[in-house]
Short mmCIF file of C-alpha atoms in Angstrom, two decimals:
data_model
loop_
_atom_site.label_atom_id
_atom_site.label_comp_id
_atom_site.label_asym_id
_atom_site.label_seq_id
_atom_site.Cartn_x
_atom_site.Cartn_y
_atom_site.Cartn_z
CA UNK A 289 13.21 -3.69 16.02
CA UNK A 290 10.28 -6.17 16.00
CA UNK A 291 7.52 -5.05 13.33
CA UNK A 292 4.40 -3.82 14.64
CA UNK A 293 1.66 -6.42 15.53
CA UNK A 294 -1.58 -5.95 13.26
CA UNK A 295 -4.57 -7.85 12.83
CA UNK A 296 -4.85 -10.52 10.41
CA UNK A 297 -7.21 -8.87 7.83
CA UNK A 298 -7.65 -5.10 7.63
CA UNK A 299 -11.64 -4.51 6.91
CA UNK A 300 -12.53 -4.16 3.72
CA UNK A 301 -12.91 0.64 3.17
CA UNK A 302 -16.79 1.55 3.10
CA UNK A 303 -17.89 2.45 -0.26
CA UNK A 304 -20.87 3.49 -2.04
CA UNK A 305 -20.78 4.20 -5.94
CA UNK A 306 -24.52 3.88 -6.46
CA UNK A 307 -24.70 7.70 -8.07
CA UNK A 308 -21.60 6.69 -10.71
CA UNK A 309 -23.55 4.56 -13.27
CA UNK A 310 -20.35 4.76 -15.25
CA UNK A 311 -18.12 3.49 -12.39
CA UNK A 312 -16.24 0.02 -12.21
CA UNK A 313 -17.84 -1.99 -9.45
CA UNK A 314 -15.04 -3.58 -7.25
CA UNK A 315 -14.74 -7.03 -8.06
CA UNK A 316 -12.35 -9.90 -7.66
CA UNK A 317 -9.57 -8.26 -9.41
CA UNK A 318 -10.07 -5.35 -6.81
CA UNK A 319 -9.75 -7.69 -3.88
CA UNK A 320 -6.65 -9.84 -5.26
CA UNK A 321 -5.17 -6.50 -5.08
CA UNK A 322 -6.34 -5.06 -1.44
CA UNK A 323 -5.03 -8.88 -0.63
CA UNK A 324 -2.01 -8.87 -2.47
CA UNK A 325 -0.98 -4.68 -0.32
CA UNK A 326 -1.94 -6.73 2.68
CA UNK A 327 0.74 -9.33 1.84
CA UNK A 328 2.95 -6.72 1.45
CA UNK A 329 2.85 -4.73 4.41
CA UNK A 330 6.29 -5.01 6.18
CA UNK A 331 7.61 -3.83 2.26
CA UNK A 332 5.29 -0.91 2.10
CA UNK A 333 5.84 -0.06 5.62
CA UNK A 334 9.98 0.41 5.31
CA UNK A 335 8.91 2.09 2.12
CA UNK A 336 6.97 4.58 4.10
CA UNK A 337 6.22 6.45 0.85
CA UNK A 338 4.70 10.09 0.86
CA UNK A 339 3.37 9.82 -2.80
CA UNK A 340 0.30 7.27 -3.71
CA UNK A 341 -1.19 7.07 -6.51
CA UNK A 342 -3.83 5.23 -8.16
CA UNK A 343 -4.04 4.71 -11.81
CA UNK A 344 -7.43 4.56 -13.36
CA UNK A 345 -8.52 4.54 -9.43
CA UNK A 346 -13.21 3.55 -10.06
CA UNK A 347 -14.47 3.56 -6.96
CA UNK A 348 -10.57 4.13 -5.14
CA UNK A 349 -11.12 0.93 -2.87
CA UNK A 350 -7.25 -0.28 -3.21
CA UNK A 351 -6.05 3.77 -2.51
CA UNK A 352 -8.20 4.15 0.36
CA UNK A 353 -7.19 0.60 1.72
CA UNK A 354 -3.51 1.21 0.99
CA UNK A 355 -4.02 4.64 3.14
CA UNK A 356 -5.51 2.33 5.74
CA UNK A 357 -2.77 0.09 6.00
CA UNK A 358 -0.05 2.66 6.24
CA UNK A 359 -2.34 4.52 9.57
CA UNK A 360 -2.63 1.48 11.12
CA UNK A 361 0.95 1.18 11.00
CA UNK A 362 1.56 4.33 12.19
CA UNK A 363 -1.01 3.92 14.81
CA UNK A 364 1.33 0.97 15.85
CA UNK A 365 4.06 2.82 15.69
CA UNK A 366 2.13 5.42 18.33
CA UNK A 367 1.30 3.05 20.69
CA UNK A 368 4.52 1.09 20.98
CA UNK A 369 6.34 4.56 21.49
CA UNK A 370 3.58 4.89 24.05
CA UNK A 371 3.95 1.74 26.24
CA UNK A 372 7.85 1.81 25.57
CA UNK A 373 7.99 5.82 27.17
CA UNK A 374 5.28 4.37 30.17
CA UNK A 375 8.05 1.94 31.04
CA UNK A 376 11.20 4.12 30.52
CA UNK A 377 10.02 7.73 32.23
CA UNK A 378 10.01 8.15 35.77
CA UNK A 379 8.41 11.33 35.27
CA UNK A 380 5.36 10.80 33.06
CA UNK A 381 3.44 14.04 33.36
CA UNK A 382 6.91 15.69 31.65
CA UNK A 383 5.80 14.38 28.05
CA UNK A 384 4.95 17.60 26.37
CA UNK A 385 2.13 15.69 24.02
CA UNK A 386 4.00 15.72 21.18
CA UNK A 387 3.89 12.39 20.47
CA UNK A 388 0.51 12.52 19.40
CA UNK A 389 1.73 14.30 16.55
CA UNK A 390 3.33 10.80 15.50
CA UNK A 391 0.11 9.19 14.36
CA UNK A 392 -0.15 11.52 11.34
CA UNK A 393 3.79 12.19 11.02
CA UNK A 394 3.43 11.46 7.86
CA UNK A 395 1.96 13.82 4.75
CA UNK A 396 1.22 11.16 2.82
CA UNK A 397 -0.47 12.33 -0.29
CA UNK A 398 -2.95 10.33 -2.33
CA UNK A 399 -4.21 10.86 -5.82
CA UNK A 400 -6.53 9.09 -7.86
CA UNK A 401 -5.98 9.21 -11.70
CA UNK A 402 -9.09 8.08 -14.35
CA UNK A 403 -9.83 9.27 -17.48
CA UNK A 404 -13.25 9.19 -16.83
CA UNK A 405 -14.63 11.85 -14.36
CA UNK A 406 -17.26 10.37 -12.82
CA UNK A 407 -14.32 8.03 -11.41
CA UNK A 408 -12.05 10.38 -9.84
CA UNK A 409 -15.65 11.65 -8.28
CA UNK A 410 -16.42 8.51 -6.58
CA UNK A 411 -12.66 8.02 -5.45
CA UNK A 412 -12.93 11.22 -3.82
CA UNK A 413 -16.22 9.90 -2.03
CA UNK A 414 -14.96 6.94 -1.03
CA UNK A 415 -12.08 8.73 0.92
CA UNK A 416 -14.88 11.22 2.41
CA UNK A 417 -16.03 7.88 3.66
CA UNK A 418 -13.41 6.89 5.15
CA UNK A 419 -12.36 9.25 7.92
CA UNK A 420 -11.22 12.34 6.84
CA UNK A 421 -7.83 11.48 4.78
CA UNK A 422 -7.55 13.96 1.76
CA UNK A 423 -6.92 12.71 -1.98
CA UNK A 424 -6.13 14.60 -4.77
CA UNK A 425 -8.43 14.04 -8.18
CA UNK A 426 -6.97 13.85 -11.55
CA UNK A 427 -8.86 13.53 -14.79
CA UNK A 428 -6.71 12.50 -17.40
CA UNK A 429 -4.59 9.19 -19.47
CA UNK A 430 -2.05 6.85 -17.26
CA UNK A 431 0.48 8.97 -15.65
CA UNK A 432 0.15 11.84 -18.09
CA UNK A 433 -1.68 14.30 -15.22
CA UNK A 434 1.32 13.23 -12.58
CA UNK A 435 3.83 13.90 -14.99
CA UNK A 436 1.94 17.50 -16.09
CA UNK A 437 2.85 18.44 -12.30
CA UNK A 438 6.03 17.32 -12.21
CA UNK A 439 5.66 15.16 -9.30
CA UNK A 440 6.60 11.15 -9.52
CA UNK A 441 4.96 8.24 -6.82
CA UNK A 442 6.61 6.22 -4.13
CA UNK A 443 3.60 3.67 -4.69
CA UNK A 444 1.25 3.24 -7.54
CA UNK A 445 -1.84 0.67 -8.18
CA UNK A 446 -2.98 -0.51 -11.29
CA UNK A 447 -6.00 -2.59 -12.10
CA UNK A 448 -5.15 -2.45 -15.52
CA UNK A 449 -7.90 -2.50 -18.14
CA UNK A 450 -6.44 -5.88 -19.13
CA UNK A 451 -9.61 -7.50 -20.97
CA UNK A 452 -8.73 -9.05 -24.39
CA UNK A 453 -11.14 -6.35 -26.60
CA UNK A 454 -10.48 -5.16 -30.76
CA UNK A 455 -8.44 -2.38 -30.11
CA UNK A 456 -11.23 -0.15 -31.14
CA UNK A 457 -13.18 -0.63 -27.97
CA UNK A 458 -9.91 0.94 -26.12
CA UNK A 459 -9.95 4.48 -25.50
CA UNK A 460 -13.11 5.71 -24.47
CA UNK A 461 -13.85 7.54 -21.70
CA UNK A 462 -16.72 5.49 -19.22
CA UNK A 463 -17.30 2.43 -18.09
CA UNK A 464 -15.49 0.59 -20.88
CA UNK A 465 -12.09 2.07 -20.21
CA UNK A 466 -12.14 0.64 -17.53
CA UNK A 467 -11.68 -2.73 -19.32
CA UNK A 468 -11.50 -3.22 -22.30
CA UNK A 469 -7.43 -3.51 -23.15
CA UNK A 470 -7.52 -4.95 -26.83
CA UNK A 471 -4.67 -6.76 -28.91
CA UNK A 472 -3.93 -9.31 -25.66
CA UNK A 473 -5.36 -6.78 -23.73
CA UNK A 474 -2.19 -4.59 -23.32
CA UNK A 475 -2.66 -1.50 -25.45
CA UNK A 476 -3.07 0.98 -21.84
CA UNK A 477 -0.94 -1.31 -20.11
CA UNK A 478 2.01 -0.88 -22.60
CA UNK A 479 1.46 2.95 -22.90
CA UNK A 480 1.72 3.27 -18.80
CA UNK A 481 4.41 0.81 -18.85
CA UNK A 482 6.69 3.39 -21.12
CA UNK A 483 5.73 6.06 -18.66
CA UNK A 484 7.11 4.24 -15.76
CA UNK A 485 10.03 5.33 -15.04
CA UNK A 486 9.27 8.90 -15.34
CA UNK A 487 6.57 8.48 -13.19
CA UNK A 488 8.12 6.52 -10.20
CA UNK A 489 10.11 7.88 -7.58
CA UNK A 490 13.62 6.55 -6.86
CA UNK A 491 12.42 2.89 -4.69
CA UNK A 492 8.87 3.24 -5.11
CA UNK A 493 6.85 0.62 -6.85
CA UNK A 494 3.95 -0.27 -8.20
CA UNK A 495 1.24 -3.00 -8.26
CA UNK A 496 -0.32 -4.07 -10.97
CA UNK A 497 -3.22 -6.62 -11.70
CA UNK A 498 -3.67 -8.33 -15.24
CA UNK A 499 -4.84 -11.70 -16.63
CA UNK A 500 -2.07 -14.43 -17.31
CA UNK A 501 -2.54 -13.58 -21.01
CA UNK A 502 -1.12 -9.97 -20.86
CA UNK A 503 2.38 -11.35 -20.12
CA UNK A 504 2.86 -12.96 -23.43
CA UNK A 505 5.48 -15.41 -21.53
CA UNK A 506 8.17 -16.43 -24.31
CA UNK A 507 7.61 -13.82 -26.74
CA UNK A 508 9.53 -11.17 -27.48
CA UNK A 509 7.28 -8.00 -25.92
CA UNK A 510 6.39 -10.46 -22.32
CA UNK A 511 6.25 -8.47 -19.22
CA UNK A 512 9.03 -9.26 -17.66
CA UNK A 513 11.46 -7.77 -20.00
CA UNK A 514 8.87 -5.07 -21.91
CA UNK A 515 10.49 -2.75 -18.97
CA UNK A 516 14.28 -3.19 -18.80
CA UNK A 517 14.63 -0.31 -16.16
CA UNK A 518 12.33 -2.48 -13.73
CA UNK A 519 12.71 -6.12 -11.91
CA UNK A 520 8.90 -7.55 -11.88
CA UNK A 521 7.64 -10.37 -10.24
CA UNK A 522 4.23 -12.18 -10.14
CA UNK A 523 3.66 -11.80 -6.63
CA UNK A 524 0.03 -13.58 -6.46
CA UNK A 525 -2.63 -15.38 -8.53
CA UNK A 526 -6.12 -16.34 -8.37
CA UNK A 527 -8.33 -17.71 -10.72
CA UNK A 528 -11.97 -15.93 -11.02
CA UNK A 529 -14.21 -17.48 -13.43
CA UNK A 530 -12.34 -17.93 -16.70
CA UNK A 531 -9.71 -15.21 -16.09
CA UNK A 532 -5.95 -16.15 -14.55
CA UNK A 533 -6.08 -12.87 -12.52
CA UNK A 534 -2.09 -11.90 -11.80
CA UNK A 535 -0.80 -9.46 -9.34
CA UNK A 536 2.64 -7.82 -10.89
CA UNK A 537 5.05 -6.21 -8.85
CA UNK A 538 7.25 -3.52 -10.62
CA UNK A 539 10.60 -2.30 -8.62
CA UNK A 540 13.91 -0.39 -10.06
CA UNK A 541 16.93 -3.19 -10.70
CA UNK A 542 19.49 -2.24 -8.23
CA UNK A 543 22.15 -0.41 -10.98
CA UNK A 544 25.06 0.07 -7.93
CA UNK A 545 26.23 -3.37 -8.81
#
């Protein structure tokens, strides 16, 4: 079947962390990302995953925009149905209404993870912004709060904390964590990478944004093989200022070979 038609650009989710002082305003990294899910779409839509999560989520732009996307395409999905049952039934006051029911088929649930509170706050506010989607709160380090509840993500985002920092400016628990990243900037990023593949459901992914520097192409610990479980690929760049920002794609290598 033909994929849904959707606009060009999905709007940019309404926001407002003015009463989170300690909260990561979005910035370029945020939008490579929201650009980088729109790319992505026809993936994510197949995926159709019932588990999002956002890792050290600020302000929860990329969650609430990635919770966009997938209603739009269910929207899509409604209306095609719609015209497609206009042209096929003879009858039309026989449908029952049930196919309204298909625009929020889906329980999707969404959680926002940050070890500092005042982030999972405004995440939370940003969905209340946002029509009335739910998401789920979670104070605590990298997947640790997931994995507490025994529950593991079809999709996760991570704007890593990827800044180049001593190591003794990683750690804390406000605005800095969000990102300062010390030695090459990949002291959080390492610890969520080993928690991966507990953390991620059988096909899910995740996204992840860095700087070009956090790969460490050539040496021994680089990205691409730090994770032997996972396939990832550097599925978009942009340059902002000084930093090489990259957008990482993580995916389970196919073992049925």
């Amino acid at each position: 079947s033909s994929s849904p038609s959707l606009p060009m650009s999905l709007p940019t989710p309404v926001y407002d962390i003015s009463g989170f002082g300690e909260v990561y305003e979005p910035a370029e990294d945020t939008f490579l990302l929201l650009d980088a899910l729109e790319d992505e779409k026809e993936f994510l839509f197949k995926l159709d995953p019932c588990v999002c999560v956002e890792v050290g989520c600020g302000s929860g732009l990329p969650l609430v925009f990635l919770a966009n996307l997938l209603g739009m395409n269910e929207i899509s999905e409604f209306s095609n149905k719609l015209s497609h049952d206009d042209n096929d039934s003879a009858d039309p006051s026989s449908s029952d209404g049930s196919d309204a029911k298909l625009v929020t088929k889906k329980h999707r649930r969404f959680l926002g993870i940050d070890i500092n509170r005042q982030a999972v706050e405004a995440t939370k506010k940003t969905f209340s912004l946002n029509d009335n989607i739910e998401c789920e709160g979670l104070e605590g380090d990298c997947f640790t709060p997931l994995l507490e509840m025994g529950v593991k993500a079809d999709v996760v985002l991570f704007n890593a904390p990827y800044v180049i920092t001593p190591d003794d400016e990683v750690g804390g628990k406000g605005m800095m964590a969000a990102w300062a990243g010390g030695e090459n900037g990949r002291v959080v990023i390492d610890r969520l990478l080993k928690q991966l593949v507990s953390a991620l459901a059988p096909g899910g992914c995740m996204y992840m944004v860095g700087i070009k520097e956090n790969i460490k192409e050539g040496q021994e610990d680089n990205l691409y093989d730090f994770t032997p479980e996972f396939v990832v690929e550097n599925i978009k760049q942009r340059r902002a200022g000084p930093e090489r920002l990259v957008v990482l794609k993580y995916t389970f290598k196919d073992t049925s070979s």
